Short mmCIF file of C-alpha atoms and ligand atoms in Angstrom, two decimals:
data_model
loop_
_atom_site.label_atom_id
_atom_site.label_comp_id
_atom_site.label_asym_id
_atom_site.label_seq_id
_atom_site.Cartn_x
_atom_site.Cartn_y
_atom_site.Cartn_z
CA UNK Q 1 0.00 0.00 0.00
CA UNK Q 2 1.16 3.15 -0.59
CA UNK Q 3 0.31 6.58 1.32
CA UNK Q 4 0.87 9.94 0.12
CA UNK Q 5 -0.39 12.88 2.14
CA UNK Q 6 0.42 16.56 0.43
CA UNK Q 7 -0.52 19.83 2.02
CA UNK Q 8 -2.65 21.73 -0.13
CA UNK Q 9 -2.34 25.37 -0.36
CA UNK Q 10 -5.36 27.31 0.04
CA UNK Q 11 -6.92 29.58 -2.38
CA UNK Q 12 -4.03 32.33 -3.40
CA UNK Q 13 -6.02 35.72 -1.55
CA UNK Q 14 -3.86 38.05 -1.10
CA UNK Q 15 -3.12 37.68 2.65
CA UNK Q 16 -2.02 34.29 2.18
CA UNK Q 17 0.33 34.72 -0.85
CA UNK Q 18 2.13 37.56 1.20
CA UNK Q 19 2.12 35.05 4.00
CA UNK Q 20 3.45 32.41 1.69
CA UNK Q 21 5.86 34.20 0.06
CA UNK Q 22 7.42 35.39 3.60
CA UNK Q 23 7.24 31.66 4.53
CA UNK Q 24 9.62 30.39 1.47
CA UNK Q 25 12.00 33.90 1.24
CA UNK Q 26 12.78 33.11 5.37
CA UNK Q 27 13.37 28.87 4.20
CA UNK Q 28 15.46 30.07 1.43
CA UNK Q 29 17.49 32.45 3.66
CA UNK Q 30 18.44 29.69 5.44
CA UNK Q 31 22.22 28.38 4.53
CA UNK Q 32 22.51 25.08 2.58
CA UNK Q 33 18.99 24.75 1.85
CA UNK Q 34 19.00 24.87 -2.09
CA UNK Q 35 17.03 21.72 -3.79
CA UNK Q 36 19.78 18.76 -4.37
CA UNK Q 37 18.78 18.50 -8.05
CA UNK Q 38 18.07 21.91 -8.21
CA UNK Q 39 14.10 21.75 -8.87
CA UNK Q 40 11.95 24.36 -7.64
CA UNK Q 41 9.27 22.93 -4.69
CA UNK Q 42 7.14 24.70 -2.40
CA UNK Q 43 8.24 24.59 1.19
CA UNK Q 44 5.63 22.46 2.56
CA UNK Q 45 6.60 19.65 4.58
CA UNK Q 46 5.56 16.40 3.27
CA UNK Q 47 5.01 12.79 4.78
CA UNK Q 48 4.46 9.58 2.94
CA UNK Q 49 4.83 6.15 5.11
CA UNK Q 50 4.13 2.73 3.98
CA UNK Q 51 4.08 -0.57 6.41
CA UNK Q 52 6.39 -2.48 6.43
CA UNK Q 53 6.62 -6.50 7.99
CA UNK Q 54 10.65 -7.12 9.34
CA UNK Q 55 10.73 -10.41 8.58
CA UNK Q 56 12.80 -12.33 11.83
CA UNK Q 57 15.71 -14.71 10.92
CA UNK Q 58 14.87 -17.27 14.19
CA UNK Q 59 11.42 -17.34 15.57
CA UNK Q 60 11.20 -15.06 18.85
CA UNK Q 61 9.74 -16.98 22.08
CA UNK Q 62 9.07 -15.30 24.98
CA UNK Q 63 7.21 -16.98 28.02
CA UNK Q 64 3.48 -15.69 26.87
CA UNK Q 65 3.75 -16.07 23.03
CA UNK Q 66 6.20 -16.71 20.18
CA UNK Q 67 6.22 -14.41 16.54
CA UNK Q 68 8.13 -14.46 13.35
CA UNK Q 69 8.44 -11.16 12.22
CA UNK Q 70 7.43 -7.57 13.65
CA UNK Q 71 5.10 -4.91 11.89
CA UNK Q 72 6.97 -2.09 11.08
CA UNK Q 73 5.93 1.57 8.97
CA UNK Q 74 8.60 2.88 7.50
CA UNK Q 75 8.07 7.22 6.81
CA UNK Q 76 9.84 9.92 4.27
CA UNK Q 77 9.54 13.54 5.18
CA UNK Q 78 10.05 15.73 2.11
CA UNK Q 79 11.10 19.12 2.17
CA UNK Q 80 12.23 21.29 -1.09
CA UNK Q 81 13.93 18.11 -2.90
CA UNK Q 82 15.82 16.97 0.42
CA UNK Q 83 14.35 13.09 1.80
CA UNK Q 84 14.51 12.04 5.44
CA UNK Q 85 13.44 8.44 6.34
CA UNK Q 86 12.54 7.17 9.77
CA UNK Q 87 10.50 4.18 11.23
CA UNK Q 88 8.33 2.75 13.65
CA UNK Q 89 8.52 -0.70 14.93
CA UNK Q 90 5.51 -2.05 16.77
CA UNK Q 91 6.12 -5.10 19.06
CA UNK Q 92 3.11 -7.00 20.35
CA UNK Q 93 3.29 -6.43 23.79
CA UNK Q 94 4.52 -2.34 23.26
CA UNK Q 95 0.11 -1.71 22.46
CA UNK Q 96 1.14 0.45 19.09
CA UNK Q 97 -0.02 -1.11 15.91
CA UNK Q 98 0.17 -0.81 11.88
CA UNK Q 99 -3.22 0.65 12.23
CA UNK Q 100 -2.51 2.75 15.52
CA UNK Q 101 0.66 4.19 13.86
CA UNK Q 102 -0.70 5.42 10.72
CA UNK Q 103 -3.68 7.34 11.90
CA UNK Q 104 -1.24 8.94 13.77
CA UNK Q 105 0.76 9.68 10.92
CA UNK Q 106 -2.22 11.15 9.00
CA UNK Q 107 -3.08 13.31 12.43
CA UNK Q 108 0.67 14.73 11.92
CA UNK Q 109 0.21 15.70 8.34
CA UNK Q 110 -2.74 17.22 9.14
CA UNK Q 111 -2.51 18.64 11.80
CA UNK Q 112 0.86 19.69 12.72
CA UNK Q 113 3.02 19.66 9.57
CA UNK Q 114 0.86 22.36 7.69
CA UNK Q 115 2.06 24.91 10.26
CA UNK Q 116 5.18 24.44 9.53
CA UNK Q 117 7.82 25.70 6.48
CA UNK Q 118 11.16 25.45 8.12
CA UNK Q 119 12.36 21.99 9.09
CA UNK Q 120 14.73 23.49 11.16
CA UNK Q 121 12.16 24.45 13.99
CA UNK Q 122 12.51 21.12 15.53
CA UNK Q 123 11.77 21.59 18.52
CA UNK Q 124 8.51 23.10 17.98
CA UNK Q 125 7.18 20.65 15.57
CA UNK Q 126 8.17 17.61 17.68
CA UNK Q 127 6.66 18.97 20.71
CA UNK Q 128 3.74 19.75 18.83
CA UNK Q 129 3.71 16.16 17.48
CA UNK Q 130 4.31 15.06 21.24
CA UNK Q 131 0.98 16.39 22.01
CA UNK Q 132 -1.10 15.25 20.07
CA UNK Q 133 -1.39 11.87 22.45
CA UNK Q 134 -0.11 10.24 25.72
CA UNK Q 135 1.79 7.57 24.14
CA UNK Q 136 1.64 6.13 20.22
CA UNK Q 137 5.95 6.54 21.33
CA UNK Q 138 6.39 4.53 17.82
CA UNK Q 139 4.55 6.33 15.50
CA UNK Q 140 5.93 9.81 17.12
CA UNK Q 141 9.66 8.16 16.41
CA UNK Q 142 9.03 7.46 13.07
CA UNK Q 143 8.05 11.29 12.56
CA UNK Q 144 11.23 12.36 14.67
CA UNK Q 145 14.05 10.46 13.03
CA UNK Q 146 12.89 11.37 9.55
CA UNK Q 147 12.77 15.03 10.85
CA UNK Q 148 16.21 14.40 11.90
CA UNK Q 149 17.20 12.64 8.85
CA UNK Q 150 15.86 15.53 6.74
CA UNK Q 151 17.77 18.33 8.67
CA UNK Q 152 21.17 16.60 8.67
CA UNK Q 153 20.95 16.03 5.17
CA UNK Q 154 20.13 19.72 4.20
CA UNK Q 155 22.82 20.43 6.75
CA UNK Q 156 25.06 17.74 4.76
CA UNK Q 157 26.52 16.51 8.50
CA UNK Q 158 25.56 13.71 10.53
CA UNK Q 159 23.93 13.75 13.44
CA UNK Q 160 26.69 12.70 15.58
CA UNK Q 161 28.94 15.51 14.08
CA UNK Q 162 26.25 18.11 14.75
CA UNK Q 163 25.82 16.59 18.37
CA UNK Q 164 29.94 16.86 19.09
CA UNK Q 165 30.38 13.72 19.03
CA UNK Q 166 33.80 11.21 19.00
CA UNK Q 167 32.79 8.31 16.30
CA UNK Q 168 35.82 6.61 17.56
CA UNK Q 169 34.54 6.36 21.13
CA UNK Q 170 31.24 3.63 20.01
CA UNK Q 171 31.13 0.84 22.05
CA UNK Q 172 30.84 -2.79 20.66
CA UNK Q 173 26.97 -3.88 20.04
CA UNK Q 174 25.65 -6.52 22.45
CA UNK Q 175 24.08 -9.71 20.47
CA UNK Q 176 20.78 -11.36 22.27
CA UNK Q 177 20.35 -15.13 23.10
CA UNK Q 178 16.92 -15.74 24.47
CA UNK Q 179 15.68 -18.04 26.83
CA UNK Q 180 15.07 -21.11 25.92
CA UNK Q 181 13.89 -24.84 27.81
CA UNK Q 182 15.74 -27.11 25.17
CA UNK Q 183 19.28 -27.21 25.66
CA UNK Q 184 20.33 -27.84 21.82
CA UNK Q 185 18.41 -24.86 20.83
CA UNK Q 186 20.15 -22.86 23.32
CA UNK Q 187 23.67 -24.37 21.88
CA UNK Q 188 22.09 -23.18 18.53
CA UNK Q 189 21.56 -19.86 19.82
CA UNK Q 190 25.35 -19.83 20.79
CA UNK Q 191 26.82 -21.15 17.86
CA UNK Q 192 24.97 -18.46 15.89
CA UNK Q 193 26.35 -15.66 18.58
CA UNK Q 194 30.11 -16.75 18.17
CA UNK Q 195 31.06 -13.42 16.56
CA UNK Q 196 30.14 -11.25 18.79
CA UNK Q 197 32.08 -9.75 21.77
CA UNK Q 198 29.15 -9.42 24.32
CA UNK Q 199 25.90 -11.47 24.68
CA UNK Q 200 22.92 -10.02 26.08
CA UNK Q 201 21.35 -12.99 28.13
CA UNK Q 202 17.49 -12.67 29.02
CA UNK Q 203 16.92 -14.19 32.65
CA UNK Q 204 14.60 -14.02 34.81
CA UNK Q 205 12.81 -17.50 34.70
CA UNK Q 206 13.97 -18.66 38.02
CA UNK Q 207 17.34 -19.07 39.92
CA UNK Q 208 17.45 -22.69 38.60
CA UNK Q 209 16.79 -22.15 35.15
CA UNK Q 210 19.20 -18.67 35.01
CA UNK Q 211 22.17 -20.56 35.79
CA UNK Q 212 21.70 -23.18 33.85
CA UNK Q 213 21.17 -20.69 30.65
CA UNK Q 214 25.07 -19.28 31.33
CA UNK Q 215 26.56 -22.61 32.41
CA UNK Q 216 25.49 -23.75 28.54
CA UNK Q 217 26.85 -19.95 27.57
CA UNK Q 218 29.76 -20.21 29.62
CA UNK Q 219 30.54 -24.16 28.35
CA UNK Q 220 30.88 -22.51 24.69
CA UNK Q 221 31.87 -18.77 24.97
CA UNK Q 222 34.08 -16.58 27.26
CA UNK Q 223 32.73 -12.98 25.56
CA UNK Q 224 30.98 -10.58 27.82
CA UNK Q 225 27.87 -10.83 29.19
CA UNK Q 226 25.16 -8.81 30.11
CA UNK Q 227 22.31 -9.92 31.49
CA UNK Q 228 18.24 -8.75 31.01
CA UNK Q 229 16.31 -10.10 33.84
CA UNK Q 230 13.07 -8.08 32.29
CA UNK Q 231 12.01 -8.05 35.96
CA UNK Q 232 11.81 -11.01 36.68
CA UNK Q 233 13.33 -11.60 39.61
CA UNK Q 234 11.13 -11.52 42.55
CA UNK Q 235 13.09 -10.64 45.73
CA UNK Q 236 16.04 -8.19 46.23
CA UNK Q 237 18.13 -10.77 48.21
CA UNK Q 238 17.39 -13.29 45.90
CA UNK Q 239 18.48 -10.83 43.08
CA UNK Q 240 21.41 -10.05 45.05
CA UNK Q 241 22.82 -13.51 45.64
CA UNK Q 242 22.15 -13.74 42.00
CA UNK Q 243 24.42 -10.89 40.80
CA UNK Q 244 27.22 -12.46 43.00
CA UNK Q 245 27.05 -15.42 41.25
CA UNK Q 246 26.75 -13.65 38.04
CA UNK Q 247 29.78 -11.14 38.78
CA UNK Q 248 32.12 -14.12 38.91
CA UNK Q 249 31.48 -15.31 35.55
CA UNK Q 250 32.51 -12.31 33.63
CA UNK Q 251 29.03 -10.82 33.68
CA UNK Q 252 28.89 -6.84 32.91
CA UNK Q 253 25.74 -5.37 33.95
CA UNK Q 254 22.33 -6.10 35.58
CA UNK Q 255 19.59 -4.36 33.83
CA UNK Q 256 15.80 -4.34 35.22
CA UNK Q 257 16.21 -6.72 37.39
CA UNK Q 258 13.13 -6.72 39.78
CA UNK Q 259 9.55 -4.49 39.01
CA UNK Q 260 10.15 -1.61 37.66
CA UNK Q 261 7.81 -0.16 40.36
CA UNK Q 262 9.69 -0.53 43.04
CA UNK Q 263 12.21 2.14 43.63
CA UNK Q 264 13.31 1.14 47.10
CA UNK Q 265 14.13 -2.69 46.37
CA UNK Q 266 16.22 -1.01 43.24
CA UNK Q 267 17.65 1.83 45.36
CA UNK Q 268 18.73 -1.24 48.20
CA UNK Q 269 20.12 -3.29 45.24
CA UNK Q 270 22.64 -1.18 43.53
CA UNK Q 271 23.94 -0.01 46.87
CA UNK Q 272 25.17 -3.65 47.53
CA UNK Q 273 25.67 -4.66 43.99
CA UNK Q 274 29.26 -5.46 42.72
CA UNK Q 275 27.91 -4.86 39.16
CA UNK Q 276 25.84 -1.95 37.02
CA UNK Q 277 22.40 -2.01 37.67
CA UNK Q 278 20.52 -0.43 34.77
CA UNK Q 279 17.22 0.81 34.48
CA UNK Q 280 15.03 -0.55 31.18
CA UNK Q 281 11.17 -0.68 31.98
CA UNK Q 282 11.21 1.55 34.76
CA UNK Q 283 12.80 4.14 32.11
CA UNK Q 284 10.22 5.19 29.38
CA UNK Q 285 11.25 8.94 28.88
CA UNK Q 286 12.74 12.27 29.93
CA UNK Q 287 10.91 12.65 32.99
CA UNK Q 288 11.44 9.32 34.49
CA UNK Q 289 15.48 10.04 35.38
CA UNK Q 290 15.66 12.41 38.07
CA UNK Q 291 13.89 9.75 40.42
CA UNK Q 292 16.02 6.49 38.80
CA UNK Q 293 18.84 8.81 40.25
CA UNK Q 294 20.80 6.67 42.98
CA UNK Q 295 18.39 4.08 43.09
CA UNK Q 296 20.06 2.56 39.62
CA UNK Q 297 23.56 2.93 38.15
CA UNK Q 298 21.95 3.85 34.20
CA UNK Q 299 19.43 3.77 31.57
CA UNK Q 300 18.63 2.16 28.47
CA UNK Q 301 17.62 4.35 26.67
CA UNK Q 302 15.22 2.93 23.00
CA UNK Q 303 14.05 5.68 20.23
CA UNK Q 304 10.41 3.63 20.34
CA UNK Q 305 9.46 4.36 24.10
CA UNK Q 306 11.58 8.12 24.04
CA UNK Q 307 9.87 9.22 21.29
CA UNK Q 308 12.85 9.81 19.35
CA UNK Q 309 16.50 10.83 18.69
CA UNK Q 310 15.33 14.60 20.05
CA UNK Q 311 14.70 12.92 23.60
CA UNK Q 312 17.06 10.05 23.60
CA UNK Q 313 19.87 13.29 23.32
CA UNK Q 314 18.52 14.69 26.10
CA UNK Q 315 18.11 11.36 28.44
CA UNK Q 316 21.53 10.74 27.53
CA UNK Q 317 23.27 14.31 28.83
CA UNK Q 318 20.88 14.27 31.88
CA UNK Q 319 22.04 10.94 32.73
CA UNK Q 320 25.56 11.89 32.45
CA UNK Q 321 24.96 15.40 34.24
CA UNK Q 322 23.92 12.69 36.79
CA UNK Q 323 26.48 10.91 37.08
CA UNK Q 324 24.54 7.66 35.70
CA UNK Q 325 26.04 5.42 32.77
CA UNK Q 326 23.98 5.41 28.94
CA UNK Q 327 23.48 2.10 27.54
CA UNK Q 328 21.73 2.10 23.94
CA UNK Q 329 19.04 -0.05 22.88
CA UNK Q 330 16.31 -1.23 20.31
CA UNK Q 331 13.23 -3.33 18.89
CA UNK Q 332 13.17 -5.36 15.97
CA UNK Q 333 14.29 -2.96 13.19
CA UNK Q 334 15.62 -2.06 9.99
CA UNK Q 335 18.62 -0.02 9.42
CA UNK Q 336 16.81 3.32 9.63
CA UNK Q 337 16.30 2.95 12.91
CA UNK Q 338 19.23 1.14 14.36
CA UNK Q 339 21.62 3.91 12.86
CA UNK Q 340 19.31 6.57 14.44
CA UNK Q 341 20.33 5.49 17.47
CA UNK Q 342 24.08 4.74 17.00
CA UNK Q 343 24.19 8.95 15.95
CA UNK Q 344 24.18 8.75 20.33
CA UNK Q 345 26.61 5.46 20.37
CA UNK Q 346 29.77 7.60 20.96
CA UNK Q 347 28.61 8.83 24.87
CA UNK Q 348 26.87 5.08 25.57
CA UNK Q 349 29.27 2.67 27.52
CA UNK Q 350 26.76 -0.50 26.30
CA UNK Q 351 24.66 -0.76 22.86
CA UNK Q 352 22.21 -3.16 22.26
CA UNK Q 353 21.89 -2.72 18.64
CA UNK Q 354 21.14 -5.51 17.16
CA UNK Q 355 17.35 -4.99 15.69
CA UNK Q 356 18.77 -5.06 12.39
CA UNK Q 357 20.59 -8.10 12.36
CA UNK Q 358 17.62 -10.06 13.30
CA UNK Q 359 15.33 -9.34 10.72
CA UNK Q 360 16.28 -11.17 6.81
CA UNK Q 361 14.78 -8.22 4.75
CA UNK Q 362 16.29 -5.14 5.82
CA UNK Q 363 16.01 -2.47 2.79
CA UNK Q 364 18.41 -0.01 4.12
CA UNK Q 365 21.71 0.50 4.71
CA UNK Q 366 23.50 2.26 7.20
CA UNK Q 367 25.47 1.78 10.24
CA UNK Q 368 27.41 -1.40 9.98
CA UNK Q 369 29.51 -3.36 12.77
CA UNK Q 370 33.37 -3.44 12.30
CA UNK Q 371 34.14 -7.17 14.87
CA UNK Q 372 31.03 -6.22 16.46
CA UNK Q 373 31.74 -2.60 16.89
CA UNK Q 374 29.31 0.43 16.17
CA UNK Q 375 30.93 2.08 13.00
CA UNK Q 376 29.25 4.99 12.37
CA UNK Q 377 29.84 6.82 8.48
CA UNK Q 378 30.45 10.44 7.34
CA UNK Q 379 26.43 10.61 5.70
CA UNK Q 380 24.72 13.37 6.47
CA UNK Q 381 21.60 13.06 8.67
CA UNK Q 382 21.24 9.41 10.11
CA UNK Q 383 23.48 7.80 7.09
CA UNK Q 384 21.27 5.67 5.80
CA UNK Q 385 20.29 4.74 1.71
CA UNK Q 386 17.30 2.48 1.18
CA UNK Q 387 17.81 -0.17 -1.02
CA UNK Q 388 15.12 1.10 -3.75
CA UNK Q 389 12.88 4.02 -3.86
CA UNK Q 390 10.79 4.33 -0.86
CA UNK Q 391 8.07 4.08 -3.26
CA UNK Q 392 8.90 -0.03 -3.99
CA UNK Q 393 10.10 -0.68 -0.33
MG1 MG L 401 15.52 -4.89 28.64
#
């Protein structure tokens, strides 16, 4: 299916030619914004988005249901011959939807994008895009990385330039091995993780069942670990005895690993823990760090519950300017999405970027792993190409 969503102009009176006149002489007074093939457009804003299914390599089992690939919408935001591209990825259990996602998408275009002639005004229009619900985090990340995409490509930088960043400093990208009962498809699971220089391990299924999941790790592989306990460990000192265990088998961090609701059993936790304890669900956006503060070592921080590369900046420097560690992570996703988030790579001590790896039709490339490290290009905007024209995708 294919969407296409242009702003009309209204009738040409007189008061809005002079207004739309001022509009496009203030764009084109901005530096670098001439049309890349030098065509003449308007300067309305423009989104198109088309769904998308990210087909996944191994079938994904958690303990309520199993799936084989993720919905996905991928989005291009036009402006004056410059394309941005961004995405939403909608897993089950996150409440967003194909269908929830582009309603939302037609709300922007009507309602928001209209008002606005200058891309650069970023922060407006994504805080006016913010509004316009409680959550649908997805859909409003889709709408932010494309912004970003757009404006680093008329800027011709990329977005970890225009942040200050070091690409040299990007840590090395964490690869997941899920829980499984069978023992030979967890030795699968291994065998297909032997390149990588840290595993992400999901735990929380019991004390018995967690070690057995790194004994098999640990019988194969002596890479890094970090472990996911997705809350599910249900008392602090069993969670502490745990991490003691855990800290002598070349384990890194501990992230979410009781409720996410309770604060105290975190703040007791990390006191006594000899490893990271880092905050996942109990993290969603902005506003949830200045509490996390001292009761957990860091975030994760994900572009589909932050709303975006916008916020994910600014969760990163607060939790710095807190003295709390960044760790980077994702959903099932294409390359759009996965080098949105690596622009922030260079100030996170842990990435776990792997969403594009997982899926066996990604139609875009981008950021790319050098022995498993984040290697980030000179491309303007979030240095990505899709594969064909968005219009085939
Ligand atoms: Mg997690």
């Amino acid at each position: 299916m294919w969407y296409v969503n242009v702003v009309r102009k209204s009738s040409m009176r007189r008061r809005t030619f002079l207004k739309t006149s001022a509009a496009i002489a203030a764009a084109a007074a901005l530096p670098g914004c001439k049309a890349p093939d030098g065509g003449v457009y308007t300067d309305d804003l423009v989104l198109d988005w088309r769904p998308y299914t990210g087909q996944l390599k191994y079938t994904f089992t958690i303990a309520t249901y199993s799936r084989t690939f993720t919905p996905l919408v991928l989005v291009r935001l036009r402006w004056r011959g410059f394309n941005g591209y961004g995405e939403a990825s909608m897993p089950q259990y996150l409440g967003e939807s194909t269908e929830s996602v582009t309603a939302f998408l037609a709300r922007v275009a009507q309602e928001v994008l209209p008002r606005f002639k200058n891309p650069f005004l970023m922060e407006d229009i994504l805080t006016e895009v913010d509004a316009l619900s409680p959550r649908d985090t997805a859909a409003k990340a889709a709408v932010d990385i494309a912004l970003h995409d757009l404006v680093g490509r008329i800027l011709d930088r990329p977005w970890w330039q225009l942040w200050g960043y070091d690409a040299a400093k990007t840590p090395c990208t964490s690869y997941t091995i899920g829980y499984d009962a069978s023992d030979d498809v967890v030795n699968e699971k291994i065998e297909e993780a032997s390149w990588t220089k840290v595993v992400k391990v999901k735990l929380g299924m019991g004390e018995k069942e967690d070690k057995r999941m790194i004994n098999l790790i640990r019988a194969k592989l002596d890479t890094v670990i970090c472990i996911d306990a997705n809350q599910g460990w249900k008392s602090r000192e069993m969670a502490l005895d745990m991490i003691y265990w855990l800290a002598e088998r070349n384990v890194c961090l501990i992230e979410q690993p009781m409720a996410k609701e309770n604060l105290d059993d975190a703040a007791w936790l990390t006191e006594r823990s000899p490893l990271p304890v880092i905050a996942d669900e109990a993290c969603q956006r902005l506003a949830d760090i200045p509490r996390l503060a001292g009761a957990y070592n860091g975030i994760n921080i994900k572009l589909m519950k932050c709303t975006g590369m916008r916020e994910a900046h600014k969760m990163a420097e607060m939790a710095r300017g807190l003295g709390m560690d960044v760790m980077l992570g994702c959903m099932t996703e294409t390359s759009v999405a996965i080098s949105a988030a690596a622009q922030l790579s260079p100030v996170a001590r842990w990435a776990d970027l792997d969403g594009n790896i997982l899926i066996a039709n990604d139609c875009f490339n981008g950021m790319r792993l050098t022995d498993g490290k984040i290697t980030l290009n000179d491309k303007p905007g979030i240095g990505v190409d899709p594969l064909k024209p968005f219009e085939e995708l």
